């Protein structure tokens, strides 16, 4: 089984879809933000505050190198900026979870833990800036993706079924 890399904007549901995929398949799953937080023993928000974004991107680079050399048969969910790593294609099949900006924000706000979800993401603090980032990134996400899943109005379970079906063709 080749690795599957989930990319997409903050809050689109990469974590939720990953959890559904592992329930319905033999993939193991890891998350690049979780790896960074455990290696650094602090939250992403603190890393951004204490060291700045550039430092965080260096950590992502180290993870990307390790994923390419050492990880197999795994579903890898990533932070929204991880797609900038230049070796993504060597890591696995790239799956974009796609949704309009407004639908993503609506999804986050509908969550019982909405305040926490917004607070933990430094790049979502200013919604105007976040929209600009979304507009810059979306064409790049689309260009990179082997598979695109429109997650709007679909449950994580439905997205995971669609993912597994589409990924089969790349196996
Ligand atoms: C980021 C997305 C975040 C996290 C960090 C930076 C980004 O992950 O990696 O705050 O640049 O889009 P999520 O996409 O899981 O929110």
mmCIF file of C-alpha atoms and ligand atoms in Angstrom:
data_model
loop_
_atom_site.group_PDB
_atom_site.id
_atom_site.type_symbol
_atom_site.label_atom_id
_atom_site.label_comp_id
_atom_site.label_asym_id
_atom_site.label_seq_id
_atom_site.Cartn_x
_atom_site.Cartn_y
_atom_site.Cartn_z
ATOM 1 C CA UNK A 1 0.000 0.000 0.000
ATOM 2 C CA UNK A 2 1.324 3.429 -0.905
ATOM 3 C CA UNK A 3 1.100 6.238 1.622
ATOM 4 C CA UNK A 4 -1.841 8.596 1.264
ATOM 5 C CA UNK A 5 -1.191 12.250 2.093
ATOM 6 C CA UNK A 6 -4.176 14.396 3.029
ATOM 7 C CA UNK A 7 -3.728 18.061 2.173
ATOM 8 C CA UNK A 8 -6.118 21.010 2.358
ATOM 9 C CA UNK A 9 -6.872 24.244 4.124
ATOM 10 C CA UNK A 10 -7.078 24.603 7.910
ATOM 11 C CA UNK A 11 -10.346 23.316 9.313
ATOM 12 C CA UNK A 12 -11.425 21.433 6.189
ATOM 13 C CA UNK A 13 -11.626 18.185 8.168
ATOM 14 C CA UNK A 14 -8.371 16.339 7.447
ATOM 15 C CA UNK A 15 -8.234 14.895 10.963
ATOM 16 C CA UNK A 16 -11.874 13.781 10.966
ATOM 17 C CA UNK A 17 -11.565 12.124 7.551
ATOM 18 C CA UNK A 18 -8.314 10.407 8.596
ATOM 19 C CA UNK A 19 -10.016 8.933 11.667
ATOM 20 C CA UNK A 20 -12.831 7.550 9.487
ATOM 21 C CA UNK A 21 -10.368 6.088 6.961
ATOM 22 C CA UNK A 22 -8.534 4.116 9.625
ATOM 23 C CA UNK A 23 -11.830 2.728 10.921
ATOM 24 C CA UNK A 24 -12.676 1.446 7.447
ATOM 25 C CA UNK A 25 -9.308 0.226 6.173
ATOM 26 C CA UNK A 26 -5.997 -1.286 7.218
ATOM 27 C CA UNK A 27 -4.140 2.023 7.064
ATOM 28 C CA UNK A 28 -2.328 3.315 10.121
ATOM 29 C CA UNK A 29 -2.473 7.080 10.487
ATOM 30 C CA UNK A 30 -0.173 9.878 11.579
ATOM 31 C CA UNK A 31 -0.601 13.640 11.621
ATOM 32 C CA UNK A 32 2.289 16.036 10.935
ATOM 33 C CA UNK A 33 1.063 18.630 13.466
ATOM 34 C CA UNK A 34 0.780 15.942 16.172
ATOM 35 C CA UNK A 35 4.313 14.759 15.396
ATOM 36 C CA UNK A 36 5.627 18.300 15.685
ATOM 37 C CA UNK A 37 3.802 18.944 18.955
ATOM 38 C CA UNK A 38 5.067 15.729 20.528
ATOM 39 C CA UNK A 39 8.649 16.230 19.348
ATOM 40 C CA UNK A 40 8.676 19.828 20.586
ATOM 41 C CA UNK A 41 6.554 19.057 23.657
ATOM 42 C CA UNK A 42 4.489 22.213 23.092
ATOM 43 C CA UNK A 43 1.483 23.311 21.085
ATOM 44 C CA UNK A 44 1.670 24.669 17.523
ATOM 45 C CA UNK A 45 0.344 27.977 18.833
ATOM 46 C CA UNK A 46 3.280 28.256 21.274
ATOM 47 C CA UNK A 47 5.774 27.272 18.591
ATOM 48 C CA UNK A 48 4.454 30.093 16.367
ATOM 49 C CA UNK A 49 4.490 32.555 19.288
ATOM 50 C CA UNK A 50 7.905 31.596 20.698
ATOM 51 C CA UNK A 51 9.877 30.795 17.543
ATOM 52 C CA UNK A 52 7.928 32.162 14.585
ATOM 53 C CA UNK A 53 6.502 30.550 11.480
ATOM 54 C CA UNK A 54 9.860 30.006 9.771
ATOM 55 C CA UNK A 55 10.993 27.697 12.587
ATOM 56 C CA UNK A 56 7.723 25.742 12.297
ATOM 57 C CA UNK A 57 8.265 25.300 8.538
ATOM 58 C CA UNK A 58 11.757 23.898 9.232
ATOM 59 C CA UNK A 59 10.197 21.302 11.508
ATOM 60 C CA UNK A 60 7.762 20.419 8.710
ATOM 61 C CA UNK A 61 10.717 20.011 6.350
ATOM 62 C CA UNK A 62 12.392 17.533 8.713
ATOM 63 C CA UNK A 63 9.162 15.569 8.984
ATOM 64 C CA UNK A 64 8.773 15.516 5.194
ATOM 65 C CA UNK A 65 12.279 14.038 4.797
ATOM 66 C CA UNK A 66 11.556 11.384 7.399
ATOM 67 C CA UNK A 67 8.196 10.522 5.809
ATOM 68 C CA UNK A 68 9.875 9.979 2.452
ATOM 69 C CA UNK A 69 12.669 7.799 3.796
ATOM 70 C CA UNK A 70 10.915 5.809 6.490
ATOM 71 C CA UNK A 71 7.120 5.715 6.358
ATOM 72 C CA UNK A 72 5.041 3.183 4.399
ATOM 73 C CA UNK A 73 1.400 1.984 4.241
ATOM 74 C CA UNK A 74 0.258 5.023 6.174
ATOM 75 C CA UNK A 75 -2.390 7.698 5.935
ATOM 76 C CA UNK A 76 -0.649 10.996 6.635
ATOM 77 C CA UNK A 77 -2.758 14.017 7.537
ATOM 78 C CA UNK A 78 -0.912 17.299 7.285
ATOM 79 C CA UNK A 79 -1.108 20.907 8.438
ATOM 80 C CA UNK A 80 -2.561 23.284 5.857
ATOM 81 C CA UNK A 81 0.879 24.586 4.824
ATOM 82 C CA UNK A 82 2.672 21.236 4.625
ATOM 83 C CA UNK A 83 1.900 20.947 0.908
ATOM 84 C CA UNK A 84 4.767 23.403 0.268
ATOM 85 C CA UNK A 85 7.283 20.654 0.994
ATOM 86 C CA UNK A 86 8.955 19.866 -2.295
ATOM 87 C CA UNK A 87 9.129 16.072 -1.864
ATOM 88 C CA UNK A 88 5.393 15.450 -1.399
ATOM 89 C CA UNK A 89 5.088 13.435 -4.618
ATOM 90 C CA UNK A 90 7.801 11.056 -3.353
ATOM 91 C CA UNK A 91 5.906 10.429 -0.127
ATOM 92 C CA UNK A 92 2.654 9.088 -1.557
ATOM 93 C CA UNK A 93 -0.677 9.666 -3.283
ATOM 94 C CA UNK A 94 -1.784 13.244 -2.650
ATOM 95 C CA UNK A 95 -5.447 13.697 -1.744
ATOM 96 C CA UNK A 96 -6.887 17.202 -1.484
ATOM 97 C CA UNK A 97 -9.903 17.814 0.747
ATOM 98 C CA UNK A 98 -11.515 20.762 -0.967
ATOM 99 C CA UNK A 99 -14.237 23.173 0.138
ATOM 100 C CA UNK A 100 -15.090 26.867 -0.310
ATOM 101 C CA UNK A 101 -13.640 29.199 2.346
ATOM 102 C CA UNK A 102 -17.041 30.178 3.762
ATOM 103 C CA UNK A 103 -18.086 26.549 4.147
ATOM 104 C CA UNK A 104 -14.847 25.792 6.034
ATOM 105 C CA UNK A 105 -15.420 28.657 8.471
ATOM 106 C CA UNK A 106 -19.059 27.612 8.894
ATOM 107 C CA UNK A 107 -17.905 24.057 9.631
ATOM 108 C CA UNK A 108 -15.479 25.222 12.312
ATOM 109 C CA UNK A 109 -18.041 27.544 13.909
ATOM 110 C CA UNK A 110 -20.654 24.762 14.036
ATOM 111 C CA UNK A 111 -18.314 22.565 16.090
ATOM 112 C CA UNK A 112 -18.986 22.324 19.850
ATOM 113 C CA UNK A 113 -15.317 23.216 20.414
ATOM 114 C CA UNK A 114 -15.317 26.075 17.876
ATOM 115 C CA UNK A 115 -13.492 28.594 20.064
ATOM 116 C CA UNK A 116 -10.703 26.118 20.783
ATOM 117 C CA UNK A 117 -10.448 25.165 17.093
ATOM 118 C CA UNK A 118 -10.016 28.802 16.092
ATOM 119 C CA UNK A 119 -7.640 29.603 18.947
ATOM 120 C CA UNK A 120 -5.206 26.798 18.219
ATOM 121 C CA UNK A 121 -4.690 27.983 14.618
ATOM 122 C CA UNK A 122 -2.579 31.178 14.543
ATOM 123 C CA UNK A 123 -3.165 31.673 10.820
ATOM 124 C CA UNK A 124 -6.952 31.735 11.304
ATOM 125 C CA UNK A 125 -6.887 34.542 13.891
ATOM 126 C CA UNK A 126 -7.621 37.188 11.251
ATOM 127 C CA UNK A 127 -10.322 35.941 8.863
ATOM 128 C CA UNK A 128 -9.487 38.509 6.174
ATOM 129 C CA UNK A 129 -5.875 37.356 6.082
ATOM 130 C CA UNK A 130 -7.005 33.730 6.217
ATOM 131 C CA UNK A 131 -9.249 34.256 3.169
ATOM 132 C CA UNK A 132 -6.300 35.773 1.276
ATOM 133 C CA UNK A 133 -4.163 32.775 2.218
ATOM 134 C CA UNK A 134 -6.952 30.456 1.058
ATOM 135 C CA UNK A 135 -7.164 32.240 -2.310
ATOM 136 C CA UNK A 136 -3.395 31.973 -2.768
ATOM 137 C CA UNK A 137 -3.208 28.351 -1.780
ATOM 138 C CA UNK A 138 -6.260 26.819 -3.439
ATOM 139 C CA UNK A 139 -4.843 26.779 -7.005
ATOM 140 C CA UNK A 140 -1.600 25.317 -5.639
ATOM 141 C CA UNK A 141 -3.461 22.599 -3.755
ATOM 142 C CA UNK A 142 -5.412 21.715 -6.911
ATOM 143 C CA UNK A 143 -2.258 21.595 -9.031
ATOM 144 C CA UNK A 144 -0.534 19.230 -6.662
ATOM 145 C CA UNK A 145 -3.393 16.830 -5.913
ATOM 146 C CA UNK A 146 -3.685 13.389 -7.521
ATOM 147 C CA UNK A 147 -7.213 13.102 -6.132
ATOM 148 C CA UNK A 148 -9.639 15.878 -5.153
ATOM 149 C CA UNK A 149 -12.534 15.272 -2.762
ATOM 150 C CA UNK A 150 -15.136 17.997 -2.399
ATOM 151 C CA UNK A 151 -16.024 17.676 1.265
ATOM 152 C CA UNK A 152 -18.777 20.300 1.277
ATOM 153 C CA UNK A 153 -22.016 18.907 2.685
ATOM 154 C CA UNK A 154 -20.512 15.426 3.116
ATOM 155 C CA UNK A 155 -19.879 13.636 6.381
ATOM 156 C CA UNK A 156 -16.366 12.483 7.261
ATOM 157 C CA UNK A 157 -17.603 8.909 6.741
ATOM 158 C CA UNK A 158 -18.812 9.684 3.209
ATOM 159 C CA UNK A 159 -15.510 11.402 2.401
ATOM 160 C CA UNK A 160 -13.530 8.437 3.702
ATOM 161 C CA UNK A 161 -15.516 6.007 1.509
ATOM 162 C CA UNK A 162 -14.913 8.217 -1.530
ATOM 163 C CA UNK A 163 -11.218 8.442 -0.670
ATOM 164 C CA UNK A 164 -10.738 4.693 -0.340
ATOM 165 C CA UNK A 165 -12.549 4.078 -3.623
ATOM 166 C CA UNK A 166 -10.466 6.639 -5.516
ATOM 167 C CA UNK A 167 -7.172 5.649 -3.925
ATOM 168 C CA UNK A 168 -7.645 2.012 -5.062
ATOM 169 C CA UNK A 169 -7.006 3.132 -8.629
ATOM 170 C CA UNK A 170 -3.554 4.387 -7.635
ATOM 171 C CA UNK A 171 -2.490 1.342 -5.633
HETATM 172 C C1 LIG B 1 -1.181 25.767 9.149
HETATM 173 C C2 LIG B 1 -2.167 24.845 9.434
HETATM 174 C C3 LIG B 1 -2.280 24.180 10.749
HETATM 175 C C4 LIG B 1 -0.911 24.100 11.429
HETATM 176 C C5 LIG B 1 -0.316 25.466 11.497
HETATM 177 C C6 LIG B 1 -0.119 26.121 10.140
HETATM 178 C C7 LIG B 1 -1.169 26.403 7.809
HETATM 179 O O1 LIG B 1 -2.813 22.852 10.591
HETATM 180 O O2 LIG B 1 -0.050 23.245 10.727
HETATM 181 O O3 LIG B 1 -1.139 26.266 12.323
HETATM 182 O O4 LIG B 1 -0.135 26.974 7.406
HETATM 183 O O5 LIG B 1 -2.199 26.322 7.112
HETATM 184 P P1 LIG B 1 -4.364 22.532 10.211
HETATM 185 O O6 LIG B 1 -4.489 22.583 8.722
HETATM 186 O O7 LIG B 1 -4.585 21.158 10.747
HETATM 187 O O8 LIG B 1 -5.200 23.544 10.889
#
